[in-house]
Amino acid sequence: MDDRQFRNALGKFATGVTVVVTEVDGKVHGMTANAFMSVSLNPKLVVVSIAEKAQMLEKIKQSGRFSVNILAAEQQDLSMIFAGQVKNHQEVVFDHRDGVPVLPNALAQISCEVSAAHVEGDHTLFIGKVTDIFVKDSEPLVYYSGKYRSLAEG
Ligand code: FAD
């Protein structure tokens, strides 16, 4: 099995898109991620999977805190910015929730503290204990087969 076949198969799993955000020494760093899921209801835990080559890895290790921001349909530009696909972009402004930077207008802002980190292959799974949440009702940005999509009306 080659890498392309693996990526193609896993790309058939339609997901939302998040931006994971953390702050070290007053400097905010964001990264687009779709490897995100809910882990436990009691206690409230989520997981994000961060590549070993990502700048984000050391930053989360240092801060011990991060937020997961679930993007709305009209926030594709932010997904591209925080995936490093757009270079000369406008400054991004952040809010804070429970002391963690969050993205304004995201569908959900989930503030977490790291409760565990598991190195698995070339990624690290950060388990986040949820400390605060904000939710808004709107349409999500969707990622499927390597492309951005939106939900079709049912
Ligand atoms: P960099 O590449 O240095 O930063 C990412 C970009 O964000 C840069 O362009 C930087 O300028 C910008 N940026 C960071 N902070 C700020 C700020 N404060 N203000 C303005 N701009 C800022 N990778 C994973 O490890 N796990 C995943 O689950 C994952 N899912 C992905 C899903 C999608 C849909 C896409 C498109 C990519 C995904 N990636 C994932 C890849 C990941 O987003 C990129 O490799 C990313 O560039 C890695 O970020 P980095 O932490 O190395 O930082």
XYZ file of C-alpha atoms in Angstrom, residues 11-144:
134
model
C -9.832 11.502 2.319
C -13.155 9.718 1.733
C -14.016 10.492 5.350
C -15.831 13.851 5.125
C -14.955 16.135 8.034
C -15.425 19.628 9.299
C -12.392 21.896 9.453
C -10.888 23.341 12.630
C -8.139 25.777 13.473
C -6.185 24.781 16.580
C -4.833 27.859 18.377
C -2.371 28.281 21.224
C -0.274 31.064 22.740
C 3.339 31.038 23.941
C 4.960 34.125 25.507
C 2.134 36.328 24.212
C 2.518 35.052 20.619
C -0.547 33.379 19.138
C -0.074 30.466 16.724
C -2.828 28.797 14.689
C -2.893 25.639 12.574
C -5.615 24.114 10.398
C -6.553 20.581 11.465
C -9.283 18.129 10.582
C -7.913 15.264 12.725
C -10.184 16.185 15.614
C -12.825 14.265 17.514
C -14.756 14.028 20.724
C -13.326 11.472 23.183
C -15.376 11.469 26.398
C -18.481 13.129 27.849
C -17.610 12.716 31.532
C -15.010 14.138 31.846
C -15.323 16.250 28.704
C -12.355 15.360 26.503
C -11.438 15.943 22.862
C -8.406 14.920 20.780
C -6.361 16.623 18.064
C -3.590 14.934 16.075
C -0.559 17.120 15.321
C 2.230 16.188 12.897
C 5.762 15.933 14.300
C 6.933 18.449 11.697
C 4.315 21.070 12.653
C 5.446 24.169 14.586
C 2.279 23.689 16.608
C 3.629 20.586 18.344
C 6.250 22.321 20.501
C 3.962 25.283 21.095
C 1.188 23.152 22.612
C 3.768 21.261 24.672
C 5.014 24.597 26.036
C 1.658 26.254 26.701
C -0.282 23.198 27.881
C -3.414 24.893 26.517
C -5.119 25.154 23.141
C -8.449 25.935 21.546
C -10.221 24.086 18.749
C -12.245 26.396 16.515
C -14.755 24.712 14.204
C -14.933 26.803 11.043
C -18.100 28.167 9.462
C -18.759 27.810 5.717
C -17.554 31.369 5.036
C -14.201 30.817 6.825
C -12.363 28.870 4.087
C -9.886 31.771 3.831
C -8.903 31.196 7.491
C -8.436 27.467 6.860
C -6.086 28.292 3.982
C -4.182 30.900 6.024
C -3.592 28.529 8.937
C -2.607 25.675 6.595
C 0.139 27.898 5.172
C -1.575 28.026 1.754
C -1.947 31.833 1.686
C 1.059 34.004 2.386
C 0.310 37.735 2.165
C -2.871 37.882 4.163
C -4.454 40.435 6.473
C -3.690 40.267 10.175
C -5.939 37.779 11.973
C -7.571 39.062 15.147
C -8.243 36.652 18.034
C -10.567 36.750 21.039
C -9.814 34.924 24.282
C -11.944 32.340 26.050
C -10.875 31.136 29.480
C -7.416 32.600 28.837
C -6.938 30.755 25.515
C -6.974 32.545 22.131
C -9.963 31.658 19.931
C -11.111 32.599 16.430
C -14.028 35.045 16.259
C -17.091 33.816 14.328
C -16.134 30.119 14.480
C -19.135 27.760 14.807
C -17.689 26.471 18.047
C -14.773 27.643 20.185
C -13.557 24.898 22.504
C -10.912 25.853 25.084
C -8.831 23.005 26.500
C -5.954 22.166 28.766
C -3.721 19.259 27.770
C -4.554 16.230 29.886
C -2.341 13.742 27.979
C -0.100 13.501 24.920
C 0.464 10.251 23.029
C 3.118 9.957 20.342
C 1.821 7.648 17.606
C 3.952 7.267 14.472
C 4.672 10.702 12.992
C 1.881 12.460 14.918
C 1.144 13.343 18.555
C -2.382 12.970 19.894
C -3.171 15.712 22.399
C -6.077 14.896 24.668
C -7.709 18.159 25.712
C -9.785 18.565 28.857
C -12.481 21.053 27.865
C -12.544 24.127 30.109
C -14.939 26.391 28.186
C -17.160 26.297 25.107
C -18.982 28.766 22.872
C -21.355 27.570 20.142
C -23.152 29.444 17.393
C -25.726 28.223 14.887
C -24.566 28.429 11.281
C -23.378 26.265 8.377
C -20.024 24.394 8.617
C -17.030 24.335 6.292
C -16.635 20.750 5.017
C -13.500 18.972 3.727
C -13.822 15.908 1.497
